[in-house]
Amino acid sequence: MSRFNVKKVAVLGAGVMGAQIAAHLVNVKVPVVLFDLPAKEGPKNGIVTKAVEGLKKLKPSPLGVVDDAALIQQANYEEHLELLGECDLVIEAIAERMDWKLDLYKRIAPFVAEHAIVASNTSGLSITKLSEALPDAIKPRFCGIHFFNPPRYMYLVELIKTPTTEPKILDDLETFVTTALGKGVVRAKDTPNFIANRIGIAGMLATMKEALKFGLTYDVVDDLTGKKLGRASSGTFRTADVVGLDTMAHVIKTLQDNLNAKTDPFYESFATPKVLSKLLEMGNLGQKSKAGFYKKVGRDILRFDGDSGEYVPGGEKADEVYGRMLKKPAGERLKLLRSSEGAQGQFLWSILRNSFHYAAVHLASIAQTARDVDFAMRWGFGMKQGPFELWQEAGWVQVAKWIEEDIAAGKALSNAPLPEWVFKGPVAEAGGVHTAEGSWNPTSKKFEPKHVLPVYSRQLFPEAVLGSNATDWQSAGKTLQEDDALRLWTLDDKVLVATLKTKMRAISMEVAEALQQAVEIAEKDYQGLVVWAGDEPFSVGADLQAMLTGMVGAGMGMVSQAEEFLQQTMLRVRYSNVPVVSAIRGMALGGGCELAIYSSKRVAAMESYIGLVEVGVGLVPGAGGLTYIARRAAENQAKSAHKDLLPFLTEGFTSAAMAKVGTSAIESRQLGYLLDDDIVVPNKDELLYVAINTAKAMFDAGYRPPHKRLFPVIGRSGKATIMGQLVNMRDGGFISAHDFHIATLVANVVTGGDVDAGTLVTEEYLMALERAAFCELLQNTKTHERIMAMLSTGKPLRN
Ligand code: NAD
């Protein structure tokens, strides 16, 4: 069987979703052509051009590197339909109207390549009905591909087949979406709004209804239904504002239009909330129109008052007692909430009960297994656990009884009984829907494992639902040594894996020591060393608190020694005899960035944020970061025809002096923290697989560490040029006096200090300059203020 090979993708529709899907394809290096209607005036590609320009301004950025917007090929249906013939996948994302979509399918059908997959991103239209308009030749290659907004960041993609979709097509698409686009695929049945939006929007409507019933304000509801409940921090109403109240109304309408009291016994609660209609009438669509359930006025966040139609002061918080209850183990938590007398506790129990009730009643019709529901809710709605997981954790049978009692007492949203499988047979016996064997499929009446596709062998520790007994990466493999700082382990006896265990994976002295030992062991018995963890961050750098305490307790001499030890650790990593591969995901800041850049190679998840941020806390990178910048500049200059070192240095200097952090792996590469031949991995769960294989391939290719070379620095003349610019920035009021002072020290290190241009230096020489600058700053009160501000507020202070 030949492999599905995606050389190019066409996206039809350059609206909110189409343009962002195109951007994400660019991020993951898939060539893309973006179509829209021909513009009535001006250049025919006008609509697409405007959409592509819009991508550059959107926050959070749909593009890994903003300038890459230029890589999106622009097209319109009047002039460029023949371009479709080059595409292996066509994603339709035009406005949500069945008649418009069908017209477009007729128009494009003659141009679509014979093998290409055609998929619709519709949120709620029937995929089967859409497919019926297609020629018979395309029908087997047609399905639904439902991305979530914003598509770069939302992990979930639902795939939906029709009765005529060829099974291999869906497998091919799932493989591509998983590994090339880096998404989590859930297969959904062809029912209105599919899985996540069906359960999620029903949940939001139910929450709004219960909030009204219990007389709670939006602020309190959001406080209760955000992080405290293990859900997206924006809670309920602020999430609606972020999504857009018009979009939300649209999804609600799909539910209202396509369901009825017979097909969905909760139908009555899908009525559009009065307050939502009122806001829509006022044109207050949420964040995009700067007013919705909330409105920001100056520094204050006001909330809408449905009765008066005015915005009133907000900020009310939930009762602390419920915050404490929500921290209890699941069974106790639910029991306390259910028996609590206060409105907030009753509200919380009610919305949880509704979510269990709704998910159980609809499981058989919308999804294949309970796992698909839980993954859809985690990946599409930012929940820590899906409804079935929480129910199971809290005690399946007990919770089921409570729901039954509430239904009987008329407290539930619908009197639809729980399905029989909840109480009788394998689920009740197993104490839940997820077991080691698999997750419950109410149709086949079996626990079914996740379907097997070769692509999933690239996920060594895939996400798993509670109760599935999946191997935990924190204890997996053979452990060689482990303490509070680091676990050293192996999966295959060939490559050693080092997992940092400190808070936020800070690089402490113990971590540095353990890393040195890891290199030692890897050199002796293994093909390579991979630094990896199964979640974020990679490492946020040095432990500031410990550093300050150390300085007070032991004095500057000790700090300098500690810095030297960190620097030696980085050099030990760089000159290791076997490859050290840093597998980065999330933040790699300060010392974390230094560990990455001193590794032999980096394998980074697309969502990696790398940078030397020390200036933000009034310090300079002190574990080799500045030395790296000077060396890279010399190496880059040596490869170029330019004689002048300064332009090569300026980039690195600016990144460090301004504490720049890449907003994606590809932007981190532009800042010089990833190299051209480092690997960017779209799917976070494939990182370890790629890193281990990279280490093995490097070993097999006869890896030797780089030579220890002398390299030229630009010296005092280059420093003078940089200083000239810094003086202008200070005098122009762009940087503070302390910024100026720190930048001067950065400039002194990266230029090599008071030496002639072209002087050859060693890494150790520059590292001594780094240490001196670092120790000087650590005694500066302005730096202390910055560190204290970071420790107490988490935000940099510019003093
Ligand atoms: P949008 O309104 O932002 O963009 C729709 C695009 O379709 C526009 O660029 C418009 O020029 C084009 N268009 C309009 N009429 C057309 C026609 N007759 N023929 C061809 N093109 C036409 O819409 P959107 O929010 O990007 O949604 C697009 C699709 O994605 C819809 O099916 C929607 O249900 C789905 N979706 C939306 C979201 C979301 O959050 N917005 C999320 C997931 C899926």
PDB file of C-alpha atoms in Angstrom, residues 132-322:
ATOM      1  CA  GLU A 132     -24.213  13.750  -1.387  1.00  0.00           C
ATOM      2  CA  ALA A 133     -23.593  16.695  -3.699  1.00  0.00           C
ATOM      3  CA  LEU A 134     -20.202  15.346  -4.727  1.00  0.00           C
ATOM      4  CA  PRO A 135     -19.550  13.257  -7.833  1.00  0.00           C
ATOM      5  CA  ASP A 136     -19.316   9.530  -7.057  1.00  0.00           C
ATOM      6  CA  ALA A 137     -15.580   9.608  -7.720  1.00  0.00           C
ATOM      7  CA  ILE A 138     -14.955  12.026  -4.850  1.00  0.00           C
ATOM      8  CA  LYS A 139     -17.431  10.609  -2.304  1.00  0.00           C
ATOM      9  CA  PRO A 140     -15.069   7.872  -1.011  1.00  0.00           C
ATOM     10  CA  ARG A 141     -12.419  10.549  -0.437  1.00  0.00           C
ATOM     11  CA  PHE A 142     -14.653  12.978   1.436  1.00  0.00           C
ATOM     12  CA  CYS A 143     -14.976  13.443   5.200  1.00  0.00           C
ATOM     13  CA  GLY A 144     -15.199  16.064   7.943  1.00  0.00           C
ATOM     14  CA  ILE A 145     -12.076  17.638   9.479  1.00  0.00           C
ATOM     15  CA  HIS A 146     -13.149  19.820  12.390  1.00  0.00           C
ATOM     16  CA  PHE A 147     -10.421  22.114  13.716  1.00  0.00           C
ATOM     17  CA  PHE A 148     -10.907  24.227  16.835  1.00  0.00           C
ATOM     18  CA  ASN A 149     -10.242  27.910  17.068  1.00  0.00           C
ATOM     19  CA  PRO A 150      -7.409  28.957  17.242  1.00  0.00           C
ATOM     20  CA  PRO A 151      -6.191  26.013  15.152  1.00  0.00           C
ATOM     21  CA  ARG A 152      -2.492  26.498  15.869  1.00  0.00           C
ATOM     22  CA  TYR A 153      -3.023  26.154  19.604  1.00  0.00           C
ATOM     23  CA  MET A 154      -6.051  23.883  20.010  1.00  0.00           C
ATOM     24  CA  TYR A 155      -4.935  20.278  20.069  1.00  0.00           C
ATOM     25  CA  LEU A 156      -8.231  18.686  19.005  1.00  0.00           C
ATOM     26  CA  VAL A 157      -9.199  17.807  15.445  1.00  0.00           C
ATOM     27  CA  GLU A 158     -12.377  15.776  14.978  1.00  0.00           C
ATOM     28  CA  LEU A 159     -12.555  13.547  11.900  1.00  0.00           C
ATOM     29  CA  ILE A 160     -15.966  12.493  10.682  1.00  0.00           C
ATOM     30  CA  LYS A 161     -16.731   9.864   8.069  1.00  0.00           C
ATOM     31  CA  THR A 162     -19.822   9.382   5.929  1.00  0.00           C
ATOM     32  CA  PRO A 163     -21.292   6.022   4.928  1.00  0.00           C
ATOM     33  CA  THR A 164     -19.306   6.312   1.680  1.00  0.00           C
ATOM     34  CA  THR A 165     -15.919   7.373   3.088  1.00  0.00           C
ATOM     35  CA  GLU A 166     -13.255   4.779   2.364  1.00  0.00           C
ATOM     36  CA  PRO A 167     -11.698   3.650   5.693  1.00  0.00           C
ATOM     37  CA  LYS A 168      -8.132   4.053   4.403  1.00  0.00           C
ATOM     38  CA  ILE A 169      -8.803   7.718   3.663  1.00  0.00           C
ATOM     39  CA  LEU A 170      -9.604   8.386   7.279  1.00  0.00           C
ATOM     40  CA  ASP A 171      -6.527   6.467   8.442  1.00  0.00           C
ATOM     41  CA  ASP A 172      -4.366   8.457   6.042  1.00  0.00           C
ATOM     42  CA  LEU A 173      -5.831  11.727   7.182  1.00  0.00           C
ATOM     43  CA  GLU A 174      -5.522  10.816  10.863  1.00  0.00           C
ATOM     44  CA  THR A 175      -1.860   9.969  10.303  1.00  0.00           C
ATOM     45  CA  PHE A 176      -1.178  13.274   8.560  1.00  0.00           C
ATOM     46  CA  VAL A 177      -3.111  15.383  11.078  1.00  0.00           C
ATOM     47  CA  THR A 178      -1.375  13.667  13.994  1.00  0.00           C
ATOM     48  CA  THR A 179       2.233  13.710  12.933  1.00  0.00           C
ATOM     49  CA  ALA A 180       2.505  16.513  10.387  1.00  0.00           C
ATOM     50  CA  LEU A 181       0.056  18.957  11.960  1.00  0.00           C
ATOM     51  CA  GLY A 182       0.747  17.876  15.541  1.00  0.00           C
ATOM     52  CA  LYS A 183      -2.883  17.446  16.566  1.00  0.00           C
ATOM     53  CA  GLY A 184      -4.868  15.019  18.697  1.00  0.00           C
ATOM     54  CA  VAL A 185      -7.447  13.237  16.549  1.00  0.00           C
ATOM     55  CA  VAL A 186     -10.822  12.073  17.802  1.00  0.00           C
ATOM     56  CA  ARG A 187     -13.195  10.351  15.412  1.00  0.00           C
ATOM     57  CA  ALA A 188     -16.715  11.642  15.820  1.00  0.00           C
ATOM     58  CA  LYS A 189     -20.053  10.444  14.532  1.00  0.00           C
ATOM     59  CA  ASP A 190     -21.893  12.623  12.036  1.00  0.00           C
ATOM     60  CA  THR A 191     -24.250  14.300  14.503  1.00  0.00           C
ATOM     61  CA  PRO A 192     -24.941  18.026  15.047  1.00  0.00           C
ATOM     62  CA  ASN A 193     -21.847  19.850  16.375  1.00  0.00           C
ATOM     63  CA  PHE A 194     -19.995  16.508  16.673  1.00  0.00           C
ATOM     64  CA  ILE A 195     -18.562  15.670  20.105  1.00  0.00           C
ATOM     65  CA  ALA A 196     -16.735  18.562  21.766  1.00  0.00           C
ATOM     66  CA  ASN A 197     -19.062  21.386  20.741  1.00  0.00           C
ATOM     67  CA  ARG A 198     -22.138  19.288  21.409  1.00  0.00           C
ATOM     68  CA  ILE A 199     -21.154  18.505  24.970  1.00  0.00           C
ATOM     69  CA  GLY A 200     -19.224  21.725  25.525  1.00  0.00           C
ATOM     70  CA  ILE A 201     -21.914  24.114  24.333  1.00  0.00           C
ATOM     71  CA  ALA A 202     -24.684  22.160  26.039  1.00  0.00           C
ATOM     72  CA  GLY A 203     -22.509  22.446  29.156  1.00  0.00           C
ATOM     73  CA  MET A 204     -22.095  26.205  28.771  1.00  0.00           C
ATOM     74  CA  LEU A 205     -25.826  26.697  28.268  1.00  0.00           C
ATOM     75  CA  ALA A 206     -26.580  24.518  31.265  1.00  0.00           C
ATOM     76  CA  THR A 207     -24.058  26.489  33.325  1.00  0.00           C
ATOM     77  CA  MET A 208     -25.710  29.769  32.333  1.00  0.00           C
ATOM     78  CA  LYS A 209     -29.097  28.364  33.261  1.00  0.00           C
ATOM     79  CA  GLU A 210     -27.922  27.108  36.662  1.00  0.00           C
ATOM     80  CA  ALA A 211     -26.125  30.410  37.328  1.00  0.00           C
ATOM     81  CA  LEU A 212     -29.423  32.207  36.835  1.00  0.00           C
ATOM     82  CA  LYS A 213     -31.251  29.697  39.004  1.00  0.00           C
ATOM     83  CA  PHE A 214     -28.783  30.074  41.860  1.00  0.00           C
ATOM     84  CA  GLY A 215     -28.486  33.828  41.413  1.00  0.00           C
ATOM     85  CA  LEU A 216     -24.727  33.926  40.803  1.00  0.00           C
ATOM     86  CA  THR A 217     -22.905  36.704  38.970  1.00  0.00           C
ATOM     87  CA  TYR A 218     -20.659  36.050  35.960  1.00  0.00           C
ATOM     88  CA  ASP A 219     -17.521  36.813  37.978  1.00  0.00           C
ATOM     89  CA  VAL A 220     -18.382  34.240  40.605  1.00  0.00           C
ATOM     90  CA  VAL A 221     -19.342  31.652  37.997  1.00  0.00           C
ATOM     91  CA  ASP A 222     -16.082  32.218  36.118  1.00  0.00           C
ATOM     92  CA  ASP A 223     -14.090  32.031  39.330  1.00  0.00           C
ATOM     93  CA  LEU A 224     -15.738  28.704  40.146  1.00  0.00           C
ATOM     94  CA  THR A 225     -15.700  27.177  36.660  1.00  0.00           C
ATOM     95  CA  GLY A 226     -12.136  28.093  35.665  1.00  0.00           C
ATOM     96  CA  LYS A 227      -8.876  26.725  37.025  1.00  0.00           C
ATOM     97  CA  LYS A 228     -10.449  25.687  40.338  1.00  0.00           C
ATOM     98  CA  LEU A 229     -12.644  23.214  38.497  1.00  0.00           C
ATOM     99  CA  GLY A 230      -9.762  22.007  36.323  1.00  0.00           C
ATOM    100  CA  ARG A 231     -11.032  23.857  33.267  1.00  0.00           C
ATOM    101  CA  ALA A 232      -9.792  26.657  31.011  1.00  0.00           C
ATOM    102  CA  SER A 233      -8.887  29.646  33.206  1.00  0.00           C
ATOM    103  CA  SER A 234     -11.385  31.876  31.418  1.00  0.00           C
ATOM    104  CA  GLY A 235     -14.255  29.929  33.018  1.00  0.00           C
ATOM    105  CA  THR A 236     -17.630  30.123  31.301  1.00  0.00           C
ATOM    106  CA  PHE A 237     -18.664  33.682  30.446  1.00  0.00           C
ATOM    107  CA  ARG A 238     -15.198  34.977  29.646  1.00  0.00           C
ATOM    108  CA  THR A 239     -14.657  31.949  27.390  1.00  0.00           C
ATOM    109  CA  ALA A 240     -17.844  32.929  25.555  1.00  0.00           C
ATOM    110  CA  ASP A 241     -16.474  36.480  25.178  1.00  0.00           C
ATOM    111  CA  VAL A 242     -13.206  35.118  23.793  1.00  0.00           C
ATOM    112  CA  VAL A 243     -14.922  32.742  21.351  1.00  0.00           C
ATOM    113  CA  GLY A 244     -17.256  35.519  20.204  1.00  0.00           C
ATOM    114  CA  LEU A 245     -20.913  35.698  21.171  1.00  0.00           C
ATOM    115  CA  ASP A 246     -21.987  35.587  17.512  1.00  0.00           C
ATOM    116  CA  THR A 247     -20.023  32.368  16.946  1.00  0.00           C
ATOM    117  CA  MET A 248     -21.490  30.937  20.101  1.00  0.00           C
ATOM    118  CA  ALA A 249     -25.013  31.922  19.022  1.00  0.00           C
ATOM    119  CA  HIS A 250     -24.316  30.224  15.713  1.00  0.00           C
ATOM    120  CA  VAL A 251     -23.332  26.935  17.329  1.00  0.00           C
ATOM    121  CA  ILE A 252     -26.374  27.150  19.614  1.00  0.00           C
ATOM    122  CA  LYS A 253     -28.545  27.696  16.564  1.00  0.00           C
ATOM    123  CA  THR A 254     -27.124  24.560  14.956  1.00  0.00           C
ATOM    124  CA  LEU A 255     -28.227  22.650  18.042  1.00  0.00           C
ATOM    125  CA  GLN A 256     -31.671  24.285  17.964  1.00  0.00           C
ATOM    126  CA  ASP A 257     -32.161  23.711  14.215  1.00  0.00           C
ATOM    127  CA  ASN A 258     -30.885  20.175  13.995  1.00  0.00           C
ATOM    128  CA  LEU A 259     -32.189  18.668  17.186  1.00  0.00           C
ATOM    129  CA  ASN A 260     -35.562  18.446  18.851  1.00  0.00           C
ATOM    130  CA  ALA A 261     -36.988  17.234  22.141  1.00  0.00           C
ATOM    131  CA  LYS A 262     -37.078  13.680  20.779  1.00  0.00           C
ATOM    132  CA  THR A 263     -33.499  13.506  19.512  1.00  0.00           C
ATOM    133  CA  ASP A 264     -32.174  15.355  22.538  1.00  0.00           C
ATOM    134  CA  PRO A 265     -34.124  15.241  25.795  1.00  0.00           C
ATOM    135  CA  PHE A 266     -32.168  18.264  27.042  1.00  0.00           C
ATOM    136  CA  TYR A 267     -33.459  20.308  24.128  1.00  0.00           C
ATOM    137  CA  GLU A 268     -35.386  22.695  26.348  1.00  0.00           C
ATOM    138  CA  SER A 269     -32.210  24.017  27.904  1.00  0.00           C
ATOM    139  CA  PHE A 270     -30.800  24.958  24.473  1.00  0.00           C
ATOM    140  CA  ALA A 271     -32.935  28.091  24.324  1.00  0.00           C
ATOM    141  CA  THR A 272     -30.734  31.088  23.685  1.00  0.00           C
ATOM    142  CA  PRO A 273     -30.236  32.778  27.081  1.00  0.00           C
ATOM    143  CA  LYS A 274     -32.047  36.127  27.231  1.00  0.00           C
ATOM    144  CA  VAL A 275     -28.933  37.966  28.216  1.00  0.00           C
ATOM    145  CA  LEU A 276     -27.071  36.545  25.223  1.00  0.00           C
ATOM    146  CA  SER A 277     -29.807  37.752  22.846  1.00  0.00           C
ATOM    147  CA  LYS A 278     -29.683  41.158  24.503  1.00  0.00           C
ATOM    148  CA  LEU A 279     -25.917  41.430  24.076  1.00  0.00           C
ATOM    149  CA  LEU A 280     -26.156  40.337  20.443  1.00  0.00           C
ATOM    150  CA  GLU A 281     -28.829  42.965  19.806  1.00  0.00           C
ATOM    151  CA  MET A 282     -26.507  45.583  21.276  1.00  0.00           C
ATOM    152  CA  GLY A 283     -23.741  44.386  18.947  1.00  0.00           C
ATOM    153  CA  ASN A 284     -21.633  43.434  21.959  1.00  0.00           C
ATOM    154  CA  LEU A 285     -20.012  40.300  20.574  1.00  0.00           C
ATOM    155  CA  GLY A 286     -17.356  39.796  23.253  1.00  0.00           C
ATOM    156  CA  GLN A 287     -13.641  40.411  23.015  1.00  0.00           C
ATOM    157  CA  LYS A 288     -13.683  41.319  19.315  1.00  0.00           C
ATOM    158  CA  SER A 289     -16.084  44.214  19.903  1.00  0.00           C
ATOM    159  CA  LYS A 290     -14.487  45.069  23.254  1.00  0.00           C
ATOM    160  CA  ALA A 291     -17.702  44.336  25.145  1.00  0.00           C
ATOM    161  CA  GLY A 292     -19.720  41.222  25.888  1.00  0.00           C
ATOM    162  CA  PHE A 293     -20.481  39.682  29.242  1.00  0.00           C
ATOM    163  CA  TYR A 294     -17.548  41.816  30.364  1.00  0.00           C
ATOM    164  CA  LYS A 295     -16.194  45.167  29.318  1.00  0.00           C
ATOM    165  CA  LYS A 296     -12.838  46.620  30.147  1.00  0.00           C
ATOM    166  CA  VAL A 297     -12.937  50.291  31.032  1.00  0.00           C
ATOM    167  CA  GLY A 298      -9.493  51.667  31.821  1.00  0.00           C
ATOM    168  CA  ARG A 299      -8.114  49.265  34.391  1.00  0.00           C
ATOM    169  CA  ASP A 300     -11.504  48.035  35.560  1.00  0.00           C
ATOM    170  CA  ILE A 301     -13.337  45.028  34.269  1.00  0.00           C
ATOM    171  CA  LEU A 302     -17.068  45.665  34.379  1.00  0.00           C
ATOM    172  CA  ARG A 303     -19.728  43.014  34.001  1.00  0.00           C
ATOM    173  CA  PHE A 304     -22.991  43.229  32.129  1.00  0.00           C
ATOM    174  CA  ASP A 305     -26.094  43.451  34.255  1.00  0.00           C
ATOM    175  CA  GLY A 306     -28.943  41.735  32.415  1.00  0.00           C
ATOM    176  CA  ASP A 307     -31.663  43.557  34.350  1.00  0.00           C
ATOM    177  CA  SER A 308     -30.507  47.106  33.848  1.00  0.00           C
ATOM    178  CA  GLY A 309     -28.712  46.528  30.533  1.00  0.00           C
ATOM    179  CA  GLU A 310     -25.736  48.445  31.972  1.00  0.00           C
ATOM    180  CA  TYR A 311     -22.160  47.476  32.766  1.00  0.00           C
ATOM    181  CA  VAL A 312     -21.583  47.470  36.505  1.00  0.00           C
ATOM    182  CA  PRO A 313     -18.443  47.036  38.644  1.00  0.00           C
ATOM    183  CA  GLY A 314     -17.287  43.429  38.675  1.00  0.00           C
ATOM    184  CA  GLY A 315     -14.501  41.417  40.238  1.00  0.00           C
ATOM    185  CA  GLU A 316     -16.594  39.460  42.744  1.00  0.00           C
ATOM    186  CA  LYS A 317     -14.875  36.257  43.848  1.00  0.00           C
ATOM    187  CA  ALA A 318     -16.291  32.899  44.865  1.00  0.00           C
ATOM    188  CA  ASP A 319     -16.539  31.873  48.495  1.00  0.00           C
ATOM    189  CA  GLU A 320     -13.195  30.475  49.626  1.00  0.00           C
ATOM    190  CA  VAL A 321     -14.780  27.424  51.157  1.00  0.00           C
ATOM    191  CA  TYR A 322     -15.632  26.104  47.684  1.00  0.00           C
TER     192      TYR A 322
END
